[in-house]
Short mmCIF file of C-alpha atoms in Angstrom, two decimals:
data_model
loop_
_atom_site.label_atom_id
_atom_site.label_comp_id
_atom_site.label_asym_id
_atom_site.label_seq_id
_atom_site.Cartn_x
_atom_site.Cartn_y
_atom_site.Cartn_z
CA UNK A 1 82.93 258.26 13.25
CA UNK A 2 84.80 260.05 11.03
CA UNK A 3 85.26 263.11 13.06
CA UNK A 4 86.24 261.00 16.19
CA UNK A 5 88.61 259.42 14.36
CA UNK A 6 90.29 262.38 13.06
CA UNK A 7 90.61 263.71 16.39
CA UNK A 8 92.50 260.52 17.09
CA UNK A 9 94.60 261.15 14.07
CA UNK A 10 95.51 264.74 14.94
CA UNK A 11 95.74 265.05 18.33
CA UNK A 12 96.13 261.39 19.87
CA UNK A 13 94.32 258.87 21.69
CA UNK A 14 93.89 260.56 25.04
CA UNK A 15 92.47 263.66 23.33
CA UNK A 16 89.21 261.52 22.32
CA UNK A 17 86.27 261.92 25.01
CA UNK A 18 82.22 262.49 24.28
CA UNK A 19 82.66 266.27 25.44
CA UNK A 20 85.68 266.84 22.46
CA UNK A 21 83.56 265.22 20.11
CA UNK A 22 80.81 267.34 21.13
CA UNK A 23 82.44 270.35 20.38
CA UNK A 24 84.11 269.36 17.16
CA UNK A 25 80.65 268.33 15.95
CA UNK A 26 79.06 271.80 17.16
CA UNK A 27 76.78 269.60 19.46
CA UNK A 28 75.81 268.60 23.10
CA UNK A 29 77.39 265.80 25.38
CA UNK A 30 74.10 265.47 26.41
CA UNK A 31 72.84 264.43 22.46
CA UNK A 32 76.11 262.22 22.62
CA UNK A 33 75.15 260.25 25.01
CA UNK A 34 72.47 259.04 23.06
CA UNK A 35 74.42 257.36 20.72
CA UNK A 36 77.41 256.36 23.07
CA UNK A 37 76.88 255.55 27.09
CA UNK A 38 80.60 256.26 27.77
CA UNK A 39 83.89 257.11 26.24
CA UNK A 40 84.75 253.22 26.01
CA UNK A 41 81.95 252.26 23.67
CA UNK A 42 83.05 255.38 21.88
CA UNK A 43 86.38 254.23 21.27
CA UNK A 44 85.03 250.93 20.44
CA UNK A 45 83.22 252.30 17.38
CA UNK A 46 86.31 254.19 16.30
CA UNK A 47 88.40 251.14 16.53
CA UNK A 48 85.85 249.48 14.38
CA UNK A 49 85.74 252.22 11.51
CA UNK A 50 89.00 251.76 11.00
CA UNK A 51 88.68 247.91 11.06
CA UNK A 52 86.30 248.96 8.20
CA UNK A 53 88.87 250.03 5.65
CA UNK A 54 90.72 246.86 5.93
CA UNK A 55 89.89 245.08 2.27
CA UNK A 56 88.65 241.46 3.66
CA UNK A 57 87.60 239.40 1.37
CA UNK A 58 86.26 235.96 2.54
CA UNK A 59 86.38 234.13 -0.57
CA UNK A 60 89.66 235.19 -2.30
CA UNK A 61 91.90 235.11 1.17
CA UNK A 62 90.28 231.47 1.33
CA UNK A 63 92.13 231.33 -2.06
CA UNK A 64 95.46 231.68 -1.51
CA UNK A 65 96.25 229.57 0.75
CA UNK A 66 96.47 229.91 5.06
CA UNK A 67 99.90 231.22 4.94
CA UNK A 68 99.40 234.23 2.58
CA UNK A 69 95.49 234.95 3.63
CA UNK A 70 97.47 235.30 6.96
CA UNK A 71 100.40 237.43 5.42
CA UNK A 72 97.56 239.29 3.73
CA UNK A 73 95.46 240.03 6.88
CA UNK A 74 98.73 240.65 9.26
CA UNK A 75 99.64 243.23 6.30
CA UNK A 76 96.57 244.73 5.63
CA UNK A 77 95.86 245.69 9.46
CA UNK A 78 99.43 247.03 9.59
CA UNK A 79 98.93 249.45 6.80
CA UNK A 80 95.58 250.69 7.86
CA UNK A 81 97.04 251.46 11.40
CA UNK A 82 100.16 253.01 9.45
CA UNK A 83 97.21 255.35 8.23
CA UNK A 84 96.13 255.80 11.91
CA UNK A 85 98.68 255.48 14.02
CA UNK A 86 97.16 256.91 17.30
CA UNK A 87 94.74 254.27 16.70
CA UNK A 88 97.17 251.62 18.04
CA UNK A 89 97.13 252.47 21.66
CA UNK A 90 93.45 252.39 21.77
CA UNK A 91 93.60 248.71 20.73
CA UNK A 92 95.73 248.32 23.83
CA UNK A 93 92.86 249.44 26.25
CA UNK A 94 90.02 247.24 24.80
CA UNK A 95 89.47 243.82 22.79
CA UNK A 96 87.94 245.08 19.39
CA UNK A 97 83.77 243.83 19.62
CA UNK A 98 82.92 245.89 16.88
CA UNK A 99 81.05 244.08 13.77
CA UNK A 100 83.90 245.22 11.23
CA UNK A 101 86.73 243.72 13.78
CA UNK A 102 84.56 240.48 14.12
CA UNK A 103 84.01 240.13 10.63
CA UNK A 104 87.65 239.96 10.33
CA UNK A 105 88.81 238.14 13.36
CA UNK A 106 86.07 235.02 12.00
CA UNK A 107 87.45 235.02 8.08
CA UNK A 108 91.27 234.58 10.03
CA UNK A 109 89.94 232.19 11.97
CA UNK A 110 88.13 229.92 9.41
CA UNK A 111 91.00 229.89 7.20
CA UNK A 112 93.03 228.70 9.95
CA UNK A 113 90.35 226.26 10.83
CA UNK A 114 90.25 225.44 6.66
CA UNK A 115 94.09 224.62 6.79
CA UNK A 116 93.67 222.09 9.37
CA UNK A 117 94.40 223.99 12.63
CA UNK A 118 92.94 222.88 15.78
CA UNK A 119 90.24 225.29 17.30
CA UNK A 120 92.65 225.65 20.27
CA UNK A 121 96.08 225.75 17.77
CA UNK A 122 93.90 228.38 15.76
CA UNK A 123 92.49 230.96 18.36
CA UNK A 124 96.36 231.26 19.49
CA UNK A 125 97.40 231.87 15.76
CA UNK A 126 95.16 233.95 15.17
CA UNK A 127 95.76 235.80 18.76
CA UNK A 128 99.96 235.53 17.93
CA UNK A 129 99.43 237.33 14.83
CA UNK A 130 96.94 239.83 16.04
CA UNK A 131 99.72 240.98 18.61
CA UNK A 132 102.42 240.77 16.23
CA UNK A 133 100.58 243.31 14.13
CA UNK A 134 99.57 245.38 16.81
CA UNK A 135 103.07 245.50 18.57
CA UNK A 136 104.86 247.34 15.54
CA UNK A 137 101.96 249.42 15.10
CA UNK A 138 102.59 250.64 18.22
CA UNK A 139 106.07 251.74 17.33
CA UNK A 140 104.73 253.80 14.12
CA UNK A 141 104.62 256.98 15.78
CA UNK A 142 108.49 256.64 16.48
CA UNK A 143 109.09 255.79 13.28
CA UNK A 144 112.20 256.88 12.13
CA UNK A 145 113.89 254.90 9.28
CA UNK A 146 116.97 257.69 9.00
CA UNK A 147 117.90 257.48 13.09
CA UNK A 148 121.47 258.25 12.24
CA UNK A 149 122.08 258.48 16.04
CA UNK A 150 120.89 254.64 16.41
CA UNK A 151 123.42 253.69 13.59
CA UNK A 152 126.17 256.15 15.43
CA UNK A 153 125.34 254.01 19.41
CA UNK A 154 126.39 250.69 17.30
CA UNK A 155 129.10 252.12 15.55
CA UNK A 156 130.98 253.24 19.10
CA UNK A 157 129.98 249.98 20.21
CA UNK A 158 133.54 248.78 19.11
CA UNK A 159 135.55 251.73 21.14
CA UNK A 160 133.65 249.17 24.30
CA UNK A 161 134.74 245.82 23.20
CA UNK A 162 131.11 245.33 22.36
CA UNK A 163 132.71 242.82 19.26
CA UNK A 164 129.20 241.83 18.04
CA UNK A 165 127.25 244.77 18.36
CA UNK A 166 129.96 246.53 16.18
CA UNK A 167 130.10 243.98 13.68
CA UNK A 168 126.28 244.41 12.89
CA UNK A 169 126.45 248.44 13.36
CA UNK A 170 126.60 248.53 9.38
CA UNK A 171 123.02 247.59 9.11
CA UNK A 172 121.49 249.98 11.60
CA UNK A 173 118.95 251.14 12.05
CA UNK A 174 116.68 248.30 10.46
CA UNK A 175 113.38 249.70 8.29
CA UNK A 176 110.70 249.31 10.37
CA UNK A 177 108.80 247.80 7.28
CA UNK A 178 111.87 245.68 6.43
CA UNK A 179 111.66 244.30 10.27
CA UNK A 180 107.85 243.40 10.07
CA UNK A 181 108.05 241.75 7.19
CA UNK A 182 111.09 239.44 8.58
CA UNK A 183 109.16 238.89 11.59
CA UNK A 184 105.92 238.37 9.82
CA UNK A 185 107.99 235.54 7.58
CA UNK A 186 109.44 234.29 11.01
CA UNK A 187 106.28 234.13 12.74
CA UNK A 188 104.38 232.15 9.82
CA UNK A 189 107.34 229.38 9.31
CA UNK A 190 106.56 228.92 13.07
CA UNK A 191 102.91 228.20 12.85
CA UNK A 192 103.34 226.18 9.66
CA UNK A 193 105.63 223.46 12.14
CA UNK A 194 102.77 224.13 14.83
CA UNK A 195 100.37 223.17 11.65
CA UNK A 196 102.60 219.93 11.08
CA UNK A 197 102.74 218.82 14.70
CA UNK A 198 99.34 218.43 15.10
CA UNK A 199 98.60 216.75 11.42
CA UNK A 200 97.15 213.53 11.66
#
């Protein structure tokens, strides 16, 4: 998988298919197919390698608590697709089935379930957060904390009697990290009232 994936990594998503692979691996679609029936369940496997490198650890996320195992987990999964970008879009075609992506998506789940969530409260916690994660991945490629042309848009804003967009010019563009982590705070304080409202 490691091959795949850096095919991924270097020259995007779309440039992943059996007969690429095949080549980079001085092989045969033909010998491919053997291990892989189509492109899809290739990508599935990729997916799941790099679900691999996220550090889960059952026990000590159980630990700390629901809302930093979740901070933890959201975090984690950002960073390793931070490593693998092009990886992102791929998530966007399929539902991860792999055993890595599984392991994870049950530890989230059972702490969740741990904390008191309800098995229907928890699968759409788990599913918010899952989205969350995956919808600034998707931005990584883009990523471009020093967009002085952004911060230049807001600062004309006031030439257009745009009052409020010129008052918050000063703080644009926003770190992409610094934004995550705002939204990741957001998104937790939200599920902790979800938590409450359905406490005993």
């Amino acid at each position: 998988m490691a091959t795949a994936l850096k095919i991924v990594d270097e020259d995007g998503a779309d440039a992943l298919s059996l007969r690429v692979l095949a080549q980079r691996l001085d092989s045969s679609t033909a010998t491919l197919y053997r291990h892989f029936s189509n492109r899809a369940e290739l990508i599935n496997q990729v997916i799941d390698h790099t679900f691999g490198s996220v550090p889960v650890q059952a026990d000590e996320l159980r630990g700390l608590g629901w809302e930093e195992a979740c901070r933890a987990m959201a975090t984690w999964m950002f960073e390793n697709l931070r490593s693998h970008p092009n990886v992102a879009p791929l998530l966007l075609a399929q539902v991860p089935t792999g055993p890595n992506a599984l392991a994870l998506r049950e530890v989230a789940l059972q702490v969740l379930l741990d904390a008191g969530f309800s098995p229907s409260v928890a699968i759409r916690c788990y599913a918010t957060l899952a989205r969350f994660v995956l919808g600034f991945a998707i931005q990584l490629n883009g990523e471009d904390p020093e967009d002085a042309a952004l911060a230049e848009v807001y600062g004309k804003s006031g030439e257009n009697s745009l009052a409020a967009t010129a008052a918050v010019a000063a703080f644009v563009p926003v770190p992409l990290d610094e934004e995550f982590r705002f939204g990741l705070d957001l998104l937790l304080t939200g599920l902790a009232q979800q938590r409450s409202r359905h406490e005993p």
